[in-house]
Short mmCIF file of N, CA and C in Angstrom, two decimals:
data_model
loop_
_atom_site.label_atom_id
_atom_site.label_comp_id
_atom_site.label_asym_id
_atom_site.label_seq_id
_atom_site.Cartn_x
_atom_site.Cartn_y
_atom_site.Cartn_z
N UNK A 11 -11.75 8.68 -14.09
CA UNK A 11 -12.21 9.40 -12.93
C UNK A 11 -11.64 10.80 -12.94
N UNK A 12 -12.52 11.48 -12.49
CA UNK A 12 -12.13 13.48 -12.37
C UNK A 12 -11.09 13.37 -11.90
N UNK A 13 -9.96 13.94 -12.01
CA UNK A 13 -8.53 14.51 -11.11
C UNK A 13 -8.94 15.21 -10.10
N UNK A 14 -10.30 16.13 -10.62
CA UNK A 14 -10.46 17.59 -9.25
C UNK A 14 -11.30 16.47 -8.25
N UNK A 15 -11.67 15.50 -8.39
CA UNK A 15 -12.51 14.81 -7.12
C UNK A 15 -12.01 14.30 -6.32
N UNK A 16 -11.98 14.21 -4.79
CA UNK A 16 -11.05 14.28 -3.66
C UNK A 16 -10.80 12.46 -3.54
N UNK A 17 -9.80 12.24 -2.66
CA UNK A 17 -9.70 10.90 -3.00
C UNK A 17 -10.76 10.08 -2.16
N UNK A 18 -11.11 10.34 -1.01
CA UNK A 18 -12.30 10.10 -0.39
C UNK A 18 -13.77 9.56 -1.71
N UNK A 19 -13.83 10.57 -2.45
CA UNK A 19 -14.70 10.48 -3.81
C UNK A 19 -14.74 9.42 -4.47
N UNK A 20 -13.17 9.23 -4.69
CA UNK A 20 -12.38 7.95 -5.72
C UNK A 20 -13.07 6.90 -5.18
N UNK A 21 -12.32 6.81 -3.38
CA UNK A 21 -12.80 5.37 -3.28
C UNK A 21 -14.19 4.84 -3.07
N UNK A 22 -15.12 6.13 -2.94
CA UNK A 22 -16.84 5.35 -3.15
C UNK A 22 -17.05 5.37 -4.56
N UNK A 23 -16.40 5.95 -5.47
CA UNK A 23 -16.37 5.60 -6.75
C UNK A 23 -16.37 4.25 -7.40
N UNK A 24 -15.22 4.03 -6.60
CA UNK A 24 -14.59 2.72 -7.00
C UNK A 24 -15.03 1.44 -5.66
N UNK A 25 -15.98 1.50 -4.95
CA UNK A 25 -16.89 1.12 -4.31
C UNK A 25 -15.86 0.23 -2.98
N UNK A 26 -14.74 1.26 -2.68
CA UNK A 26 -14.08 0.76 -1.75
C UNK A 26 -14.41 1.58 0.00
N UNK A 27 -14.01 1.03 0.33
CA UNK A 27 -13.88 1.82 2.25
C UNK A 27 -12.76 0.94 2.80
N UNK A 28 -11.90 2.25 2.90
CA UNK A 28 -10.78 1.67 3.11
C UNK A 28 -10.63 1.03 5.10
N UNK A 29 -9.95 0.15 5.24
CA UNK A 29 -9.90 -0.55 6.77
C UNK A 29 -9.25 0.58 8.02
N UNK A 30 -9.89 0.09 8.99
CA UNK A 30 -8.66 0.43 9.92
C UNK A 30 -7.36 0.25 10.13
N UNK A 31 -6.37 1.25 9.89
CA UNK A 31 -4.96 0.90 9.84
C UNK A 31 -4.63 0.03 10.50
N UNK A 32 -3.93 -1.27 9.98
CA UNK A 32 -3.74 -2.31 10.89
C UNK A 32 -2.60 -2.13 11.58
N UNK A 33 -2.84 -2.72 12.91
CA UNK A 33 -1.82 -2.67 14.31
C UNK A 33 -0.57 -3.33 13.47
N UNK A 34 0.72 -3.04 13.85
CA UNK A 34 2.40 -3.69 13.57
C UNK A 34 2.13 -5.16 14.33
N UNK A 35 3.04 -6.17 13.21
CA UNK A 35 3.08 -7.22 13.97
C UNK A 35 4.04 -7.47 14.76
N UNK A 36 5.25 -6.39 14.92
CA UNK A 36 6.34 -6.53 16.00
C UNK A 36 6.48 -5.36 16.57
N UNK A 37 7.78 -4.95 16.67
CA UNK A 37 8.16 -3.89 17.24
C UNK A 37 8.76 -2.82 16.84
N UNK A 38 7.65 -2.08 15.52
CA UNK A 38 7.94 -0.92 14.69
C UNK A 38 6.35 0.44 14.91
N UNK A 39 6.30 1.20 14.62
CA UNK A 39 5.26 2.31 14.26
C UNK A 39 5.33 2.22 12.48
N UNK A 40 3.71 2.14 12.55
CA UNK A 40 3.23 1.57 11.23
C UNK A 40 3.36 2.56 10.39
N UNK A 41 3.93 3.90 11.08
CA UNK A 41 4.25 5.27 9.87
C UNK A 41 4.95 5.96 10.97
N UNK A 42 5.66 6.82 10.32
CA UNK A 42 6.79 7.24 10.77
C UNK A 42 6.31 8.95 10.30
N UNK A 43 6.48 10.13 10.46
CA UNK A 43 6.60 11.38 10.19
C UNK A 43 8.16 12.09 10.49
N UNK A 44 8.09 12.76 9.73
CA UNK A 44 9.37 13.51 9.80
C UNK A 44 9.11 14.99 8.58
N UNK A 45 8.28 15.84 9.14
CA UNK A 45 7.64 17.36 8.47
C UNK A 45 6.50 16.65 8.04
N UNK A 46 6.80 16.83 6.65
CA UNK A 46 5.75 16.97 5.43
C UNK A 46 5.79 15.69 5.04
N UNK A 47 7.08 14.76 5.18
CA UNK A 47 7.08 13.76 4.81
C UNK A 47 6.62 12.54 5.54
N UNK A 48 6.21 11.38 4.74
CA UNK A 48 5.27 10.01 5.42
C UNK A 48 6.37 9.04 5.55
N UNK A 49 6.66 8.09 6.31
CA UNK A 49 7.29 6.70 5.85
C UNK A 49 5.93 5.66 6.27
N UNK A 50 5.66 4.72 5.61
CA UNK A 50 4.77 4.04 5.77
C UNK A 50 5.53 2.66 6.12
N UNK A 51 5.69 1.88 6.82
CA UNK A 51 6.11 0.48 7.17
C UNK A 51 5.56 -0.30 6.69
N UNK A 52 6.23 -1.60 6.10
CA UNK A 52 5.61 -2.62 5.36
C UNK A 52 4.58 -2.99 5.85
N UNK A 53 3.25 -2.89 4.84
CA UNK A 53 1.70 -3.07 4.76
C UNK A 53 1.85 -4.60 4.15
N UNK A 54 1.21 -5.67 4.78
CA UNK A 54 1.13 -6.78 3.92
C UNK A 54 -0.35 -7.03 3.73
N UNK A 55 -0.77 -8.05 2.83
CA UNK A 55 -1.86 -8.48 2.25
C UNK A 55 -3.04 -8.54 3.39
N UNK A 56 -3.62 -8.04 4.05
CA UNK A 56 -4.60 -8.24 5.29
C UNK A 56 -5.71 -7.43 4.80
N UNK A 57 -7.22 -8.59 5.24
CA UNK A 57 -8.59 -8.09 4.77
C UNK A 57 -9.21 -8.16 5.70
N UNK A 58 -9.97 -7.03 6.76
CA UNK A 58 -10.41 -7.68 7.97
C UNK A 58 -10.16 -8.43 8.92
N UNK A 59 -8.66 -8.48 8.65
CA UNK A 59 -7.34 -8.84 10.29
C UNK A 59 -6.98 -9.99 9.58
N UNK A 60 -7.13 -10.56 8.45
CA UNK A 60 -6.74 -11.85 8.11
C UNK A 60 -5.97 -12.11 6.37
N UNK A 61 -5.10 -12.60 6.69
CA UNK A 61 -4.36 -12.60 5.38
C UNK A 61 -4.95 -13.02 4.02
N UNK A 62 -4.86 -12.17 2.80
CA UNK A 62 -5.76 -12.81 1.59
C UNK A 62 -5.36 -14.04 1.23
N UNK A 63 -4.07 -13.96 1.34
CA UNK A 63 -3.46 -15.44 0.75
C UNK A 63 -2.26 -16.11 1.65
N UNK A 64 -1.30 -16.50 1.22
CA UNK A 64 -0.24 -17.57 1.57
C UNK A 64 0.59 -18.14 0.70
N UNK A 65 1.97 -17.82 0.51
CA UNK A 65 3.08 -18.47 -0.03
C UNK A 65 3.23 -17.71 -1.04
N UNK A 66 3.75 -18.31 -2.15
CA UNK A 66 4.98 -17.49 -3.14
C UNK A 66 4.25 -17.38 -4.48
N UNK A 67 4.82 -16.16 -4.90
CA UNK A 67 4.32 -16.14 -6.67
C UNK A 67 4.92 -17.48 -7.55
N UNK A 68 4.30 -18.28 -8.34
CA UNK A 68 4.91 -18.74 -9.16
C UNK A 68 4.94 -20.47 -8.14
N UNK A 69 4.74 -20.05 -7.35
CA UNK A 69 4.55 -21.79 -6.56
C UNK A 69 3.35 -21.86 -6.41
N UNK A 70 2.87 -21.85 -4.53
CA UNK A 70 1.43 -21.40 -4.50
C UNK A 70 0.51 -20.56 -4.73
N UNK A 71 0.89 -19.59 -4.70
CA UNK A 71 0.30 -18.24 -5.80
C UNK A 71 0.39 -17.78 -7.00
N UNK A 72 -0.77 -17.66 -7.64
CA UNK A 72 -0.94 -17.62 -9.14
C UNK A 72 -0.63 -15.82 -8.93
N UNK A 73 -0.48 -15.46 -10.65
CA UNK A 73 -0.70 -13.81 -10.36
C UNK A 73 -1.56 -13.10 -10.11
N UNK A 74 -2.64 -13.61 -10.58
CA UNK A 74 -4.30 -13.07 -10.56
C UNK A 74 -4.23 -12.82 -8.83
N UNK A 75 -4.17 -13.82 -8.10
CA UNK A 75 -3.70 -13.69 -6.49
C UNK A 75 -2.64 -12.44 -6.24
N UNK A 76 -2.17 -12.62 -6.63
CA UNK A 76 -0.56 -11.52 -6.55
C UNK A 76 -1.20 -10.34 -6.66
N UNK A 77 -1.67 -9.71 -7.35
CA UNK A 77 -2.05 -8.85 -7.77
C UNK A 77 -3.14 -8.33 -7.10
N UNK A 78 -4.15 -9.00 -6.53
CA UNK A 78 -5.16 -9.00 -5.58
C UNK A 78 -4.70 -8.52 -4.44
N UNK A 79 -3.57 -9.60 -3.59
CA UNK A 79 -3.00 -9.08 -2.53
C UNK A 79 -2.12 -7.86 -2.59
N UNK A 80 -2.03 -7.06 -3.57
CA UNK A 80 -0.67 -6.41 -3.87
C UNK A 80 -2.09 -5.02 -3.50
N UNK A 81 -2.56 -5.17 -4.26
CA UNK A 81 -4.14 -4.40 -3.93
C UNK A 81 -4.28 -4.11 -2.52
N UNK A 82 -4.85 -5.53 -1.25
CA UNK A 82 -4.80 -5.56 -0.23
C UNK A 82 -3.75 -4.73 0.36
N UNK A 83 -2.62 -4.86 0.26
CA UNK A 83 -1.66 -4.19 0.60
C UNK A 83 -1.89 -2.62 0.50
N UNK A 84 -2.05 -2.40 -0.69
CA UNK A 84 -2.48 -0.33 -1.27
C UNK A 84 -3.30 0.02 -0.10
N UNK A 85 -4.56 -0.66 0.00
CA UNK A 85 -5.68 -0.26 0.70
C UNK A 85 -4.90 -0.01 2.20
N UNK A 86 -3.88 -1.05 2.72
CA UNK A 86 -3.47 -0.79 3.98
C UNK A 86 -2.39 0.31 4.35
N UNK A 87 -2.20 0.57 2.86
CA UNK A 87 -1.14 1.96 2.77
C UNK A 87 -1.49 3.12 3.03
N UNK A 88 -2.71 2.98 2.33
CA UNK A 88 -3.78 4.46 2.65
C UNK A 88 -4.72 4.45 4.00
N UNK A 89 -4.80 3.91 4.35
CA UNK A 89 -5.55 3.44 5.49
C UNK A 89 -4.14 3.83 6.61
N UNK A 90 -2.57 4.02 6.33
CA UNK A 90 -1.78 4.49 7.17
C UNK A 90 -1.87 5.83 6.61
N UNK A 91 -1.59 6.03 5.44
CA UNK A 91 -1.40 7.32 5.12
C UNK A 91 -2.24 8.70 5.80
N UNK A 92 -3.92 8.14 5.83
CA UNK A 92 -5.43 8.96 6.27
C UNK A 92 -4.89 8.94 7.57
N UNK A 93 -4.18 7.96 8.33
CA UNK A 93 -3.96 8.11 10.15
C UNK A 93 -2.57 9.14 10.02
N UNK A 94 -1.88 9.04 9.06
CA UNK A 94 -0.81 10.24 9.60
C UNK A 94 -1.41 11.67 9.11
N UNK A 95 -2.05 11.52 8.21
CA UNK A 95 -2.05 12.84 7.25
C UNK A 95 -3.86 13.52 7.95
N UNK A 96 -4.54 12.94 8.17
CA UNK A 96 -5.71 13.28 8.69
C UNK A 96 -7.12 12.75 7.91
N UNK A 97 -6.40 12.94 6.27
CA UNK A 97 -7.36 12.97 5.44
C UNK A 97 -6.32 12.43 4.03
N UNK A 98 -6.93 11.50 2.85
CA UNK A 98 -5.73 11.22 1.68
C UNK A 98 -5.72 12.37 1.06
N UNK A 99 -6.40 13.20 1.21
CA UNK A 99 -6.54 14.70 0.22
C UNK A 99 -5.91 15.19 0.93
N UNK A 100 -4.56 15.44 1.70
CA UNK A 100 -3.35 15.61 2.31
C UNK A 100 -2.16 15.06 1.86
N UNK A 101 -2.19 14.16 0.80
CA UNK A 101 -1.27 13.97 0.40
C UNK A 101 -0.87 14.45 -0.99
N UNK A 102 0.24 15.21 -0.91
CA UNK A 102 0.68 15.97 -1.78
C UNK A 102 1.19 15.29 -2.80
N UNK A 103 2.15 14.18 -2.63
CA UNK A 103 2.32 12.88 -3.60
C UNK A 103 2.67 11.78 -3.11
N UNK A 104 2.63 10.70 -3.63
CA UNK A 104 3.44 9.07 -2.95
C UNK A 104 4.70 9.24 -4.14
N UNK A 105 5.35 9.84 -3.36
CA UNK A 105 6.56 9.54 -3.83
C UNK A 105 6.83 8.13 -4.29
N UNK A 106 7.40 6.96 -3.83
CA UNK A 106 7.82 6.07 -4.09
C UNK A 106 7.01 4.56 -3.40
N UNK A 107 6.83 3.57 -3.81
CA UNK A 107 6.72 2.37 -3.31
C UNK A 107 7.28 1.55 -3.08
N UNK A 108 7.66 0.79 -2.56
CA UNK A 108 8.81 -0.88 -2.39
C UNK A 108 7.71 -2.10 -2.49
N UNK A 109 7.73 -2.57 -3.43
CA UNK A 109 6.94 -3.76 -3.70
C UNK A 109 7.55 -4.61 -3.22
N UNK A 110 7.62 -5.64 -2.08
CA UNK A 110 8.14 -6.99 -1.87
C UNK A 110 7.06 -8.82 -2.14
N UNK A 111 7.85 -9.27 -3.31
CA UNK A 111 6.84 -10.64 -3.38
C UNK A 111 7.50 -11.71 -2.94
N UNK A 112 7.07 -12.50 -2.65
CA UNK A 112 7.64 -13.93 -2.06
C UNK A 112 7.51 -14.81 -3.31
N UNK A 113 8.62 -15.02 -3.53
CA UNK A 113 8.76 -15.39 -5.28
C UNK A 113 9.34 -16.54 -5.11
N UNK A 114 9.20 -17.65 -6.51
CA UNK A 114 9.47 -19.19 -6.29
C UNK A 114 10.96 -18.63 -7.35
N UNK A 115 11.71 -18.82 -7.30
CA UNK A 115 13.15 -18.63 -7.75
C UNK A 115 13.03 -18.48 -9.50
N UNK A 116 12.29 -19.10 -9.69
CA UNK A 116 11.64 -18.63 -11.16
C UNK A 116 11.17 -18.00 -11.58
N UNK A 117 10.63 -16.96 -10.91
CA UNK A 117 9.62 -16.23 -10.83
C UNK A 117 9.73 -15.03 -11.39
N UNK A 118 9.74 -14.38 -11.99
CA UNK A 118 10.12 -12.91 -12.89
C UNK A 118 9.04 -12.11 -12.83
N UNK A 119 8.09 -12.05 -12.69
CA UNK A 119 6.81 -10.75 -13.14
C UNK A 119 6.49 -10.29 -11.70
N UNK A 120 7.52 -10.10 -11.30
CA UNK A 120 7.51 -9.00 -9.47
C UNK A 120 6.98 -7.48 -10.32
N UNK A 121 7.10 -6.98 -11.20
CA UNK A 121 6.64 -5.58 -11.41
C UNK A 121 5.26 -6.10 -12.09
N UNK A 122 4.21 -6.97 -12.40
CA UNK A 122 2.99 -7.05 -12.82
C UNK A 122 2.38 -7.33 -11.78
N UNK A 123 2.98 -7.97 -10.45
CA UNK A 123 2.37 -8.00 -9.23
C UNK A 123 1.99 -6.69 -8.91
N UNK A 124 3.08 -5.98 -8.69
CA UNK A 124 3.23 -4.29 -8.11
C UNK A 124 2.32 -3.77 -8.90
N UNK A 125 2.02 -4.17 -10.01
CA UNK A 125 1.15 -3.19 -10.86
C UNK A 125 -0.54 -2.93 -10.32
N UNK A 126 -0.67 -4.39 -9.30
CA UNK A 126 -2.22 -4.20 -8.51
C UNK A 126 -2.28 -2.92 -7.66
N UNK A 127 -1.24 -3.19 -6.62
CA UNK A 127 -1.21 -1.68 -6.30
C UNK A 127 -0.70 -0.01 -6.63
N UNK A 128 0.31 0.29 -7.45
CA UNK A 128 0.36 0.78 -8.32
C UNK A 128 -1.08 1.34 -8.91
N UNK A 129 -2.01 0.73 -9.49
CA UNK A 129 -3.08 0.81 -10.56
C UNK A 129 -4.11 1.62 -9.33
N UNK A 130 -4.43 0.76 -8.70
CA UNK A 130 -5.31 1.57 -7.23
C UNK A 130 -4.57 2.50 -6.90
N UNK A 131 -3.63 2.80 -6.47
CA UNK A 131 -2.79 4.21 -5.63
C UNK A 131 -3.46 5.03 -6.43
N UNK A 132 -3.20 5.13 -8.16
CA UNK A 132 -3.14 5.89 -8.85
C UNK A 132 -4.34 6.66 -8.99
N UNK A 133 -5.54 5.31 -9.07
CA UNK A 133 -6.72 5.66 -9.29
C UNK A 133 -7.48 6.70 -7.56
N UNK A 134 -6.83 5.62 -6.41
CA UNK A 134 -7.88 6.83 -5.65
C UNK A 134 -6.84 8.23 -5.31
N UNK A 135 -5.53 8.20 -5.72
CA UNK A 135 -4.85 9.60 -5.17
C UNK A 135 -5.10 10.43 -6.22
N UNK A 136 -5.43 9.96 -7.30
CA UNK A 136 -5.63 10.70 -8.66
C UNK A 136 -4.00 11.46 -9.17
N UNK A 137 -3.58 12.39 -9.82
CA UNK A 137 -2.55 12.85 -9.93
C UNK A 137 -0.75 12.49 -9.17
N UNK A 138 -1.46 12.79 -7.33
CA UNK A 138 -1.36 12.81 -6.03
C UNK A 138 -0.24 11.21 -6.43
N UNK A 139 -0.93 10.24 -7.20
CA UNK A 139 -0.82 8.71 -6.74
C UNK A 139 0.49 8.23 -7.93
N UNK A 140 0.63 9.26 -8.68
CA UNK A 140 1.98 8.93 -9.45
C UNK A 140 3.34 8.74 -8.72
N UNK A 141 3.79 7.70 -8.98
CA UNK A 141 4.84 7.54 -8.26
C UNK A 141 5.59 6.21 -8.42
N UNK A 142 7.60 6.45 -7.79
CA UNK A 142 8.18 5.77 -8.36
C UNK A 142 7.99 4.14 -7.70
N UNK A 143 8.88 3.31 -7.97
CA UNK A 143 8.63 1.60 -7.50
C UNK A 143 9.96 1.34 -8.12
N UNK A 144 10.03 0.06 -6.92
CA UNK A 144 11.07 -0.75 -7.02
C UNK A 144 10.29 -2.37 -6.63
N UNK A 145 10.17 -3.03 -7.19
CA UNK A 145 8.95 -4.49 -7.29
C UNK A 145 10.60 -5.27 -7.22
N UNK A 146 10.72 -6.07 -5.78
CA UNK A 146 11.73 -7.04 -5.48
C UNK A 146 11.11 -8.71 -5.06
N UNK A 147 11.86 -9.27 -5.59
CA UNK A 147 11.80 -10.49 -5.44
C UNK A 147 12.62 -11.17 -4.09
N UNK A 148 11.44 -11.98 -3.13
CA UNK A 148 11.76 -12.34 -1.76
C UNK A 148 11.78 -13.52 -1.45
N UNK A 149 12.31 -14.23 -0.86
CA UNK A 149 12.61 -15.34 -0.45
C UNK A 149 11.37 -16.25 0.69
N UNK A 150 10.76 -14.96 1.60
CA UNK A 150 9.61 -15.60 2.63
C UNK A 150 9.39 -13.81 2.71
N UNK A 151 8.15 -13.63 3.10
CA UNK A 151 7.73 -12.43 3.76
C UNK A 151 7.51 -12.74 5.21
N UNK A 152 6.70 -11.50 6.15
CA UNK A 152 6.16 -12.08 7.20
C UNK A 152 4.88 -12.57 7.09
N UNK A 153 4.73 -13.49 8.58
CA UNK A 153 3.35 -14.42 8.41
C UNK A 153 3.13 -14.88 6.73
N UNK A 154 4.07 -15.31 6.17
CA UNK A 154 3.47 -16.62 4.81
C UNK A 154 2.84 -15.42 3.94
N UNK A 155 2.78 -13.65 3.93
CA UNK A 155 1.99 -13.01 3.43
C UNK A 155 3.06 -12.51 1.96
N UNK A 156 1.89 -12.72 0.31
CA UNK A 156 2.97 -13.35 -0.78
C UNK A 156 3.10 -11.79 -1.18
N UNK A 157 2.64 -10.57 -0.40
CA UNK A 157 3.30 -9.23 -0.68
C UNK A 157 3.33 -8.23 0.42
N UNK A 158 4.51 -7.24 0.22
CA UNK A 158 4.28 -6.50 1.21
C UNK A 158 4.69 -5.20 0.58
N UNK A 159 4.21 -3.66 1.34
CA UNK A 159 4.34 -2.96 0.35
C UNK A 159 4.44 -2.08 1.45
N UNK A 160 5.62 -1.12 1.16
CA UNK A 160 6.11 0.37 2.28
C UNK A 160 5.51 1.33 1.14
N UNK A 161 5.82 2.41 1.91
CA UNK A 161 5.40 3.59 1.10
C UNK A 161 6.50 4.71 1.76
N UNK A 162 6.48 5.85 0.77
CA UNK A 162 6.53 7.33 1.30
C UNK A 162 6.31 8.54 0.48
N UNK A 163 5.49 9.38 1.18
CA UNK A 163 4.78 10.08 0.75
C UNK A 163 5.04 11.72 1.40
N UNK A 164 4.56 12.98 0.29
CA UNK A 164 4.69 13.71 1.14
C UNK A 164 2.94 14.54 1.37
N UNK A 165 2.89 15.52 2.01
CA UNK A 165 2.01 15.95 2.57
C UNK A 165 1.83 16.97 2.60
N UNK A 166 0.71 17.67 1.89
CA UNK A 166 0.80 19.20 1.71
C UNK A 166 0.82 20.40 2.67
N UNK A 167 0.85 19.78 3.96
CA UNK A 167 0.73 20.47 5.25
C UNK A 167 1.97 19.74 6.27
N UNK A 168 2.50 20.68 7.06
CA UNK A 168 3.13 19.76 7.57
C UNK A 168 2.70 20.09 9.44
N UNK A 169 1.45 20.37 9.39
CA UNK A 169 0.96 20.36 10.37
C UNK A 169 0.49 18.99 10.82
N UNK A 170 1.34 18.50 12.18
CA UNK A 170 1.36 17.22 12.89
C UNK A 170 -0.14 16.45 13.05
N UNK A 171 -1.17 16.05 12.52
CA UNK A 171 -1.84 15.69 13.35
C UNK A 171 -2.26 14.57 14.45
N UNK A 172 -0.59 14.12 14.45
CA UNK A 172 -0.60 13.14 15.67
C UNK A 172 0.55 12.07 15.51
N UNK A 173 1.62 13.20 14.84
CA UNK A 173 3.18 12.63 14.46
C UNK A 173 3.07 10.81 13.96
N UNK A 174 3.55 9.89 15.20
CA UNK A 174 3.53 8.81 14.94
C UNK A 174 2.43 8.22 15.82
N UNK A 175 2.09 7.01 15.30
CA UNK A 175 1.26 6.25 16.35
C UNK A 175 1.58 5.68 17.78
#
C-alpha cells in the first residue's frame, strides 16, 4: 500500500471501517491527552459491543484466535486514537504498544499474538504505524477478553480537539 495515502484510504483499502470508540468498562477515560501526546487505555478484543473470544492462549484459545482478537483490539485503538486526534492522519507516530494475553502458563508466542495488531497498525498508519511493543504474558484479563492492547502515540498538532473524553 502507498505510504503518501492517508490512513482513512488504508482502511477502505483494506476493506475495514473502523467502530465507535468503545465506552470504559470502569472507572478510567479511554485516552488520556497531555500536548501532542496520546495515552490510549487498554482496548480489549470487542466487535460490535461484544467480545471476539474468551479465555487464554494455549488453553481455550488457539493462535489463529489470538491474533484475530489482537486485531480486534488495533481497530479499537484507532477508533480511540481518530476521537482524540480528530482524524488517524494526525498521528504523527504510535510510539509504543503493550500487548497483554491471557496465557495458559505454557504459553510462549505472546509476541506472534501482538504481531495481529502490530501488522494492521502498520498497514493503516502506514510509516506513522512503526512502533515499539512489549507482548506480556497474563494470568486473566478483563471480562474473560484473551487480549488487551494500550497504546501511545504522538500527534502532529497539538491542537486539543476535545482533550479527554
Amino acid at each position: 500500500m502507498s505510504a503518501s495515502a492517508t490512513a482513512e484510504e488504508r482502511l477502505a483499502r483494506l476493506g475495514l471501517t473502523l467502530p465507535a470508540p468503545p465506552e470504559p468498562v470502569a472507572a478510567f477515560q479511554p485516552y488520556a491527552r497531555a500536548g501532542a501526546t496520546v495515552y490510549v487505555s487498554g482496548q480489549i478484543a470487542t466487535r460490535d459491543g461484544r467480545l471476539v473470544a474468551t479465555g487464554r492462549l494455549g488453553a481455550e484459545v488457539d493462535l489463529a484466535t489470538g491474533q484475530d482478537a489482537a486485531r480486534a483490539c488495533a481497530m479499537n485503538v484507532l477508533a480511540q486514537l481518530r476521537a482524540a486526534a480528530g482524524s488517524l492522519d494526525a498521528v504523527a507516530q504510535l510510539v509504543k504498544i503493550t500487548v497483554f494475553v491471557a496465557s495458559d502458563p505454557a504459553f510462549t508466542q505472546q509476541p506472534q499474538v501482538a504481531d495481529g495488531a502490530s501488522q494492521l497498525l502498520s498497514e493503516v498508519l502506514g510509516p506513522a504505524g512503526s512502533h515499539a511493543r512489549a507482548a506480556v504474558g497474563a494470568a486473566a484479563l478483563p471480562l474473560g477478553t484473551p487480549v488487551e492492547i494500550e497504546a501511545i502515540a504522538t500527534l502532529a498538532t497539538t491542537v486539543e480537539p476535545g482533550m479527554s473524553q
